[in-house]
Amino acid sequence: MSVLIQDVPGADAGSHSGAGGGAGQHGQHGLARYLAVRFLLIIPTVLALVSAVFFLMRATGDPITTAFGDRLTPAQLHAKLHQAGYDRPLLTQYLEYLRGLAVGDFGRTATDDQPVSAVLRTYGAATVELAGYALVVALAVGVPLGMVAAAHRDRAPDVALRLLVILGYATPVFFLGLLFKLVFSVWLGWLPTSGRASIGVQLELQDQSSTTGIYLVDALRSGDGAAVVDVLEHAVLPGLTLGLLVAGVVARLVRTNLIGTLSADYVESARSRGVSRFRLITRHATRPALIPVVTVLGLQIAGLLGGAVLTETTFEWKGLGYELAHYLSARDFPAVQGIVALFAVVVALTNFLVDVVAALIDPRVRY
């Protein structure tokens, strides 16, 4: 048997090289397959939410009968129903709605007869701007709180901060917004109570030749310092109110991951070399602990959009949340369906991007 076992030069290396190449190819195929599946899941996710809203809205009856049923003759009412298409079979309405969505046609609003796509373009920028402010607040508040809590684990600062985070997360958004308005606008008079900017600044920004709809960007582009200050003053309370909704989640996540990272071998090695505790936390342990925060922030987009409805209504911040509340009260089916469809697409795409980041950071999630 010993005669048959011979050393072949390069055989070992070749076999390892082939194995490594196969593993690399398998990993690439695994990543591509994983991302393809995740991307395709966007379609049933959006379809399920859009369908649920479509049928739930119609389960309450059509808006024309509710609004004009006692003021129109049966013939007039039937004519309006026929014009709006509400007299057709429900399945026919549903299929036509899906056909329109597939080509980007969201229909026209029932209350003011304008394209729903125009509503999405006009007010979508305001919601994006508010979500941006909220994310800044969530990181600026949540990350330091989580670091302080981890540095003083199970001591008075940790307990106090955890209670504060739970209290902030459990407080209803609209109540927190009203409380901020009462304290900082009514009692102290420091900040405006509502709106995205003062009337004069709004008109100035809207008169620009090219506007993004995001007031802070437009104010910076105009070079008007007073306009920038005015926009930021109006953004403080709404951004703080919505941002605290996510800050609690960020703080708890940073605390948990930072405590785990502080017990890692490389941190213990740095501690044994005499590195100070402050440097251990800020330079060695924080960066790895923040990686999961990125994925969680992506998942919190749905919470921000849900909170935006109440926040925008509380502060009269005229974005999609504000308009959604208005169209819901008017039972404007096409407008509500269009806004919810956009929210569903944003949430689904954000979750897909989170999956991409997670797959790139940790290859184990691909299998």
CSV table of C-alpha atoms in Angstrom, one decimal:
chain,number,residue,atom,x,y,z
A,1,MET,CA,0.0,0.0,0.0
A,2,SER,CA,2.9,2.3,0.7
A,3,VAL,CA,4.0,2.0,-2.9
A,4,LEU,CA,0.7,3.3,-4.1
A,5,ILE,CA,0.8,6.4,-2.0
A,6,GLN,CA,3.1,8.8,-3.7
A,7,ASP,CA,3.8,12.5,-3.2
A,8,VAL,CA,2.8,14.3,-6.4
A,9,PRO,CA,4.4,17.8,-6.6
A,10,GLY,CA,1.8,20.5,-6.6
A,11,ALA,CA,-1.1,18.1,-6.0
A,12,ASP,CA,-1.8,19.4,-2.5
A,13,ALA,CA,-1.7,23.0,-3.6
A,14,GLY,CA,-3.9,22.4,-6.6
A,15,SER,CA,-6.5,20.7,-4.5
A,16,HIS,CA,-6.5,23.5,-2.0
A,17,SER,CA,-6.7,26.1,-4.7
A,18,GLY,CA,-9.6,24.3,-6.3
A,19,ALA,CA,-11.3,24.0,-3.0
A,20,GLY,CA,-10.8,27.7,-2.3
A,21,GLY,CA,-12.0,28.7,-5.7
A,22,GLY,CA,-15.1,26.4,-5.3
A,23,ALA,CA,-15.8,28.0,-1.9
A,24,GLY,CA,-15.4,31.5,-3.4
A,25,GLN,CA,-17.7,30.6,-6.3
A,26,HIS,CA,-20.2,29.0,-3.9
A,27,GLY,CA,-20.1,32.1,-1.7
A,28,GLN,CA,-20.8,34.4,-4.6
A,29,HIS,CA,-23.6,32.2,-5.9
A,30,GLY,CA,-25.0,32.1,-2.4
A,31,LEU,CA,-25.0,35.8,-2.0
A,32,ALA,CA,-26.6,36.4,-5.4
A,33,ARG,CA,-29.3,33.8,-4.7
A,34,TYR,CA,-29.9,35.3,-1.3
A,35,LEU,CA,-30.3,38.8,-2.6
A,36,ALA,CA,-32.4,37.7,-5.5
A,37,VAL,CA,-34.9,36.0,-3.2
A,38,ARG,CA,-35.0,39.0,-0.9
A,39,PHE,CA,-35.6,41.3,-3.8
A,40,LEU,CA,-38.4,39.2,-5.2
A,41,LEU,CA,-40.0,39.2,-1.7
A,42,ILE,CA,-40.7,42.9,-2.2
A,43,ILE,CA,-43.5,42.1,-4.7
A,44,PRO,CA,-45.7,40.0,-2.4
A,45,THR,CA,-45.0,42.3,0.6
A,46,VAL,CA,-46.2,45.4,-1.3
A,47,LEU,CA,-49.0,43.5,-2.9
A,48,ALA,CA,-50.3,42.2,0.5
A,49,LEU,CA,-50.3,45.7,2.1
A,50,VAL,CA,-51.8,47.4,-0.9
A,51,SER,CA,-54.5,44.7,-1.2
A,52,ALA,CA,-55.4,44.9,2.5
A,53,VAL,CA,-55.8,48.7,2.3
A,54,PHE,CA,-57.9,48.4,-0.9
A,55,PHE,CA,-60.4,45.9,0.6
A,56,LEU,CA,-60.5,47.5,4.1
A,57,MET,CA,-61.3,50.9,2.7
A,58,ARG,CA,-64.1,49.5,0.6
A,59,ALA,CA,-65.5,47.5,3.5
A,60,THR,CA,-66.6,50.8,5.0
A,61,GLY,CA,-68.7,51.7,1.9
A,62,ASP,CA,-68.0,54.1,-0.9
A,63,PRO,CA,-67.2,57.7,-0.1
A,64,ILE,CA,-69.7,59.2,-2.5
A,65,THR,CA,-72.7,57.6,-0.9
A,66,THR,CA,-71.4,58.6,2.6
A,67,ALA,CA,-70.8,62.2,1.5
A,68,PHE,CA,-73.7,62.9,-0.8
A,69,GLY,CA,-76.2,60.1,-0.1
A,70,ASP,CA,-78.7,62.4,1.6
A,71,ARG,CA,-78.3,65.3,-0.7
A,72,LEU,CA,-78.6,63.7,-4.1
A,73,THR,CA,-81.5,61.9,-5.9
A,74,PRO,CA,-80.9,58.2,-6.6
A,75,ALA,CA,-80.3,59.0,-10.3
A,76,GLN,CA,-77.7,61.6,-9.4
A,77,LEU,CA,-76.0,59.4,-6.9
A,78,HIS,CA,-75.9,56.5,-9.4
A,79,ALA,CA,-74.3,58.8,-12.0
A,80,LYS,CA,-71.6,59.8,-9.6
A,81,LEU,CA,-70.9,56.3,-8.6
A,82,HIS,CA,-70.7,55.2,-12.2
A,83,GLN,CA,-68.3,58.1,-13.0
A,84,ALA,CA,-66.0,57.1,-10.2
A,85,GLY,CA,-66.3,53.4,-11.0
A,86,TYR,CA,-67.6,52.3,-7.6
A,87,ASP,CA,-70.6,50.6,-9.2
A,88,ARG,CA,-68.5,48.0,-10.9
A,89,PRO,CA,-67.7,44.6,-9.3
A,90,LEU,CA,-65.2,44.7,-6.5
A,91,LEU,CA,-62.8,42.3,-8.2
A,92,THR,CA,-62.9,44.4,-11.4
A,93,GLN,CA,-62.0,47.5,-9.4
A,94,TYR,CA,-59.2,45.7,-7.7
A,95,LEU,CA,-57.7,44.3,-10.9
A,96,GLU,CA,-57.9,47.7,-12.6
A,97,TYR,CA,-56.2,49.3,-9.6
A,98,LEU,CA,-53.3,46.8,-9.8
A,99,ARG,CA,-53.0,47.3,-13.5
A,100,GLY,CA,-52.7,51.1,-12.9
A,101,LEU,CA,-50.1,50.5,-10.2
A,102,ALA,CA,-48.0,48.3,-12.5
A,103,VAL,CA,-47.6,51.3,-14.9
A,104,GLY,CA,-47.2,53.9,-12.2
A,105,ASP,CA,-50.8,55.3,-12.4
A,106,PHE,CA,-52.1,55.9,-8.9
A,107,GLY,CA,-55.3,57.4,-10.1
A,108,ARG,CA,-56.8,60.8,-9.2
A,109,THR,CA,-57.8,62.1,-5.7
A,110,ALA,CA,-61.6,62.2,-5.1
A,111,THR,CA,-61.6,65.3,-3.0
A,112,ASP,CA,-59.6,67.8,-5.2
A,113,ASP,CA,-59.3,65.8,-8.5
A,114,GLN,CA,-55.5,65.9,-8.9
A,115,PRO,CA,-53.1,63.1,-9.8
A,116,VAL,CA,-52.1,61.1,-6.8
A,117,SER,CA,-48.6,60.9,-8.2
A,118,ALA,CA,-48.5,64.7,-7.9
A,119,VAL,CA,-49.5,64.5,-4.3
A,120,LEU,CA,-46.7,62.0,-3.7
A,121,ARG,CA,-44.1,64.3,-5.4
A,122,THR,CA,-45.3,67.5,-3.7
A,123,TYR,CA,-45.5,66.2,-0.1
A,124,GLY,CA,-43.0,63.3,-0.2
A,125,ALA,CA,-40.0,65.6,0.1
A,126,ALA,CA,-41.4,67.0,3.4
A,127,THR,CA,-41.7,63.5,4.9
A,128,VAL,CA,-38.2,62.6,3.7
A,129,GLU,CA,-36.9,65.8,5.4
A,130,LEU,CA,-38.6,65.0,8.7
A,131,ALA,CA,-37.3,61.4,8.6
A,132,GLY,CA,-33.8,62.8,8.1
A,133,TYR,CA,-34.1,65.1,11.1
A,134,ALA,CA,-35.5,62.2,13.2
A,135,LEU,CA,-32.6,59.9,12.3
A,136,VAL,CA,-30.1,62.5,13.3
A,137,VAL,CA,-31.8,62.9,16.6
A,138,ALA,CA,-32.0,59.1,17.1
A,139,LEU,CA,-28.3,58.8,16.6
A,140,ALA,CA,-27.3,61.9,18.5
A,141,VAL,CA,-29.4,60.9,21.5
A,142,GLY,CA,-29.4,57.1,21.4
A,143,VAL,CA,-25.7,56.3,20.8
A,144,PRO,CA,-24.3,58.5,23.7
A,145,LEU,CA,-27.0,57.2,26.0
A,146,GLY,CA,-26.2,53.6,25.1
A,147,MET,CA,-22.5,54.2,25.6
A,148,VAL,CA,-23.0,55.8,29.1
A,149,ALA,CA,-25.3,53.0,30.1
A,150,ALA,CA,-22.8,50.3,29.1
A,151,ALA,CA,-19.9,52.1,30.8
A,152,HIS,CA,-21.9,52.2,34.1
A,153,ARG,CA,-23.5,48.8,33.7
A,154,ASP,CA,-26.0,48.0,36.5
A,155,ARG,CA,-25.1,51.2,38.4
A,156,ALA,CA,-27.2,54.2,39.0
A,157,PRO,CA,-26.6,55.9,35.6
A,158,ASP,CA,-27.4,52.7,33.8
A,159,VAL,CA,-30.6,52.1,35.6
A,160,ALA,CA,-31.7,55.8,35.3
A,161,LEU,CA,-30.9,55.8,31.5
A,162,ARG,CA,-32.8,52.6,30.9
A,163,LEU,CA,-35.8,53.9,32.7
A,164,LEU,CA,-35.6,57.1,30.7
A,165,VAL,CA,-35.4,55.2,27.5
A,166,ILE,CA,-38.3,53.0,28.3
A,167,LEU,CA,-40.4,56.0,29.3
A,168,GLY,CA,-39.5,57.9,26.1
A,169,TYR,CA,-40.3,54.9,23.9
A,170,ALA,CA,-43.6,54.2,25.7
A,171,THR,CA,-44.8,57.8,25.5
A,172,PRO,CA,-47.3,58.3,22.6
A,173,VAL,CA,-45.8,60.5,19.8
A,174,PHE,CA,-48.7,62.9,19.7
A,175,PHE,CA,-48.6,63.4,23.5
A,176,LEU,CA,-44.9,64.1,23.4
A,177,GLY,CA,-45.3,66.5,20.6
A,178,LEU,CA,-48.1,68.4,22.4
A,179,LEU,CA,-45.9,68.5,25.5
A,180,PHE,CA,-43.0,70.0,23.6
A,181,LYS,CA,-45.2,72.6,22.0
A,182,LEU,CA,-46.6,73.6,25.4
A,183,VAL,CA,-43.2,73.9,27.0
A,184,PHE,CA,-40.9,75.3,24.3
A,185,SER,CA,-43.5,77.2,22.2
A,186,VAL,CA,-46.2,78.4,24.6
A,187,TRP,CA,-44.4,78.7,27.9
A,188,LEU,CA,-40.9,79.6,26.9
A,189,GLY,CA,-41.6,81.0,23.4
A,190,TRP,CA,-38.3,79.7,22.0
A,191,LEU,CA,-39.6,77.8,19.0
A,192,PRO,CA,-42.5,78.0,16.5
A,193,THR,CA,-45.5,75.8,17.2
A,194,SER,CA,-46.2,74.5,13.7
A,195,GLY,CA,-45.3,74.5,10.0
A,196,ARG,CA,-42.1,73.8,8.1
A,197,ALA,CA,-41.0,77.5,7.8
A,198,SER,CA,-42.4,81.0,8.2
A,199,ILE,CA,-44.8,82.1,5.5
A,200,GLY,CA,-42.3,84.6,4.0
A,201,VAL,CA,-39.5,81.9,3.9
A,202,GLN,CA,-41.9,79.4,2.3
A,203,LEU,CA,-42.8,81.7,-0.5
A,204,GLU,CA,-39.2,82.6,-1.0
A,205,LEU,CA,-38.1,79.0,-1.2
A,206,GLN,CA,-41.0,78.0,-3.5
A,207,ASP,CA,-40.2,80.9,-5.9
A,208,GLN,CA,-36.8,79.5,-6.6
A,209,SER,CA,-36.2,78.3,-10.2
A,210,SER,CA,-35.3,74.8,-9.1
A,211,THR,CA,-36.5,73.4,-5.7
A,212,THR,CA,-36.0,70.0,-4.2
A,213,GLY,CA,-39.0,70.4,-1.8
A,214,ILE,CA,-36.6,69.8,1.1
A,215,TYR,CA,-36.6,73.2,2.7
A,216,LEU,CA,-33.2,72.9,4.4
A,217,VAL,CA,-31.5,72.0,1.1
A,218,ASP,CA,-33.3,74.8,-0.7
A,219,ALA,CA,-32.4,77.3,2.0
A,220,LEU,CA,-28.8,76.4,1.9
A,221,ARG,CA,-28.7,76.6,-1.9
A,222,SER,CA,-30.2,80.1,-1.7
A,223,GLY,CA,-27.4,81.3,0.6
A,224,ASP,CA,-29.9,83.0,2.9
A,225,GLY,CA,-28.7,82.4,6.4
A,226,ALA,CA,-31.9,83.8,8.0
A,227,ALA,CA,-33.9,81.2,5.9
A,228,VAL,CA,-31.7,78.4,7.1
A,229,VAL,CA,-32.1,79.4,10.7
A,230,ASP,CA,-35.9,79.7,10.3
A,231,VAL,CA,-36.1,76.3,8.7
A,232,LEU,CA,-34.1,74.7,11.5
A,233,GLU,CA,-36.1,76.4,14.2
A,234,HIS,CA,-39.3,74.9,12.7
A,235,ALA,CA,-37.6,71.5,12.4
A,236,VAL,CA,-36.4,71.1,16.1
A,237,LEU,CA,-39.6,70.0,17.8
A,238,PRO,CA,-41.0,67.7,15.0
A,239,GLY,CA,-37.5,66.1,14.5
A,240,LEU,CA,-37.1,65.7,18.3
A,241,THR,CA,-40.5,64.2,18.8
A,242,LEU,CA,-40.2,61.7,16.0
A,243,GLY,CA,-36.5,61.0,16.7
A,244,LEU,CA,-37.0,60.0,20.3
A,245,LEU,CA,-39.3,57.3,19.0
A,246,VAL,CA,-36.2,55.5,17.6
A,247,ALA,CA,-33.6,56.8,20.0
A,248,GLY,CA,-34.8,54.4,22.7
A,249,VAL,CA,-34.3,51.4,20.4
A,250,VAL,CA,-30.8,52.7,19.4
A,251,ALA,CA,-29.8,53.3,23.0
A,252,ARG,CA,-30.8,49.8,24.2
A,253,LEU,CA,-29.1,48.2,21.2
A,254,VAL,CA,-25.9,50.1,21.6
A,255,ARG,CA,-25.8,49.3,25.3
A,256,THR,CA,-26.3,45.5,24.8
A,257,ASN,CA,-23.8,45.2,22.0
A,258,LEU,CA,-21.2,47.4,23.7
A,259,ILE,CA,-21.4,45.3,26.9
A,260,GLY,CA,-20.8,42.2,24.7
A,261,THR,CA,-17.9,43.9,22.8
A,262,LEU,CA,-16.2,45.0,26.0
A,263,SER,CA,-15.7,41.3,27.0
A,264,ALA,CA,-14.1,40.4,23.7
A,265,ASP,CA,-10.6,39.1,23.6
A,266,TYR,CA,-9.0,42.0,21.8
A,267,VAL,CA,-10.6,44.5,24.2
A,268,GLU,CA,-9.3,42.4,27.2
A,269,SER,CA,-5.9,42.4,25.5
A,270,ALA,CA,-6.0,46.2,25.2
A,271,ARG,CA,-7.1,46.5,28.8
A,272,SER,CA,-4.2,44.4,30.0
A,273,ARG,CA,-1.8,46.8,28.2
A,274,GLY,CA,-3.1,49.6,30.4
A,275,VAL,CA,-5.5,51.3,27.9
A,276,SER,CA,-7.9,53.6,29.8
A,277,ARG,CA,-11.6,52.6,30.1
A,278,PHE,CA,-12.6,55.7,28.2
A,279,ARG,CA,-10.3,54.8,25.3
A,280,LEU,CA,-11.4,51.2,25.4
A,281,ILE,CA,-15.0,52.3,24.9
A,282,THR,CA,-14.6,55.1,22.4
A,283,ARG,CA,-11.8,53.6,20.2
A,284,HIS,CA,-11.9,49.8,20.5
A,285,ALA,CA,-15.4,48.7,21.4
A,286,THR,CA,-17.8,51.2,20.0
A,287,ARG,CA,-17.3,50.7,16.2
A,288,PRO,CA,-18.0,46.9,16.2
A,289,ALA,CA,-21.0,47.6,18.5
A,290,LEU,CA,-22.5,50.0,16.1
A,291,ILE,CA,-22.7,47.6,13.2
A,292,PRO,CA,-26.0,46.1,14.3
A,293,VAL,CA,-27.4,49.6,14.8
A,294,VAL,CA,-27.2,50.2,11.0
A,295,THR,CA,-29.4,47.3,10.3
A,296,VAL,CA,-31.9,48.2,13.0
A,297,LEU,CA,-32.1,51.8,11.8
A,298,GLY,CA,-33.2,50.5,8.5
A,299,LEU,CA,-35.9,48.4,10.1
A,300,GLN,CA,-37.1,51.4,12.0
A,301,ILE,CA,-38.1,53.2,8.8
A,302,ALA,CA,-41.5,51.7,9.1
A,303,GLY,CA,-41.8,53.1,12.6
A,304,LEU,CA,-40.7,56.6,11.4
A,305,LEU,CA,-43.3,56.6,8.6
A,306,GLY,CA,-46.0,55.5,11.1
A,307,GLY,CA,-44.9,58.1,13.6
A,308,ALA,CA,-44.8,60.7,10.8
A,309,VAL,CA,-48.5,60.6,10.5
A,310,LEU,CA,-49.1,61.7,14.1
A,311,THR,CA,-46.0,64.0,14.2
A,312,GLU,CA,-46.9,65.9,11.0
A,313,THR,CA,-50.5,66.2,12.1
A,314,THR,CA,-49.5,67.6,15.5
A,315,PHE,CA,-47.1,70.1,14.1
A,316,GLU,CA,-49.0,70.8,10.8
A,317,TRP,CA,-45.9,69.6,9.0
A,318,LYS,CA,-47.4,69.3,5.5
A,319,GLY,CA,-45.9,66.0,4.4
A,320,LEU,CA,-47.4,62.7,3.3
A,321,GLY,CA,-48.4,61.8,6.9
A,322,TYR,CA,-50.4,65.1,7.2
A,323,GLU,CA,-52.0,64.5,3.9
A,324,LEU,CA,-52.8,60.9,4.7
A,325,ALA,CA,-54.7,62.0,7.8
A,326,HIS,CA,-56.6,64.5,5.7
A,327,TYR,CA,-57.5,62.0,3.0
A,328,LEU,CA,-58.5,59.4,5.6
A,329,SER,CA,-61.0,61.8,7.2
A,330,ALA,CA,-62.4,62.5,3.7
A,331,ARG,CA,-62.4,58.8,2.8
A,332,ASP,CA,-60.5,59.6,-0.4
A,333,PHE,CA,-59.8,56.0,-1.6
A,334,PRO,CA,-57.3,56.7,-4.4
A,335,ALA,CA,-55.2,59.2,-2.3
A,336,VAL,CA,-55.0,56.9,0.7
A,337,GLN,CA,-54.2,53.9,-1.4
A,338,GLY,CA,-51.5,55.8,-3.3
A,339,ILE,CA,-49.8,57.1,-0.1
A,340,VAL,CA,-49.9,53.7,1.6
A,341,ALA,CA,-48.5,52.0,-1.6
A,342,LEU,CA,-45.6,54.4,-1.5
A,343,PHE,CA,-45.0,53.8,2.2
A,344,ALA,CA,-45.0,50.0,1.5
A,345,VAL,CA,-42.5,50.3,-1.3
A,346,VAL,CA,-40.2,52.5,0.8
A,347,VAL,CA,-40.3,50.1,3.7
A,348,ALA,CA,-39.8,47.0,1.5
A,349,LEU,CA,-36.9,48.6,-0.3
A,350,THR,CA,-35.3,49.7,3.0
A,351,ASN,CA,-35.6,46.2,4.4
A,352,PHE,CA,-34.0,44.8,1.2
A,353,LEU,CA,-31.0,47.3,1.6
A,354,VAL,CA,-30.8,46.2,5.3
A,355,ASP,CA,-30.5,42.6,4.1
A,356,VAL,CA,-27.8,43.5,1.6
A,357,VAL,CA,-25.8,45.3,4.3
A,358,ALA,CA,-26.3,42.3,6.7
A,359,ALA,CA,-25.2,39.8,4.0
A,360,LEU,CA,-22.0,41.8,3.3
A,361,ILE,CA,-21.1,42.2,6.9
A,362,ASP,CA,-21.9,38.6,8.0
A,363,PRO,CA,-21.8,35.9,5.3
A,364,ARG,CA,-23.6,33.5,7.6
A,365,VAL,CA,-27.0,35.1,6.8
A,366,ARG,CA,-26.8,34.0,3.2
A,367,TYR,CA,-27.3,30.3,4.0
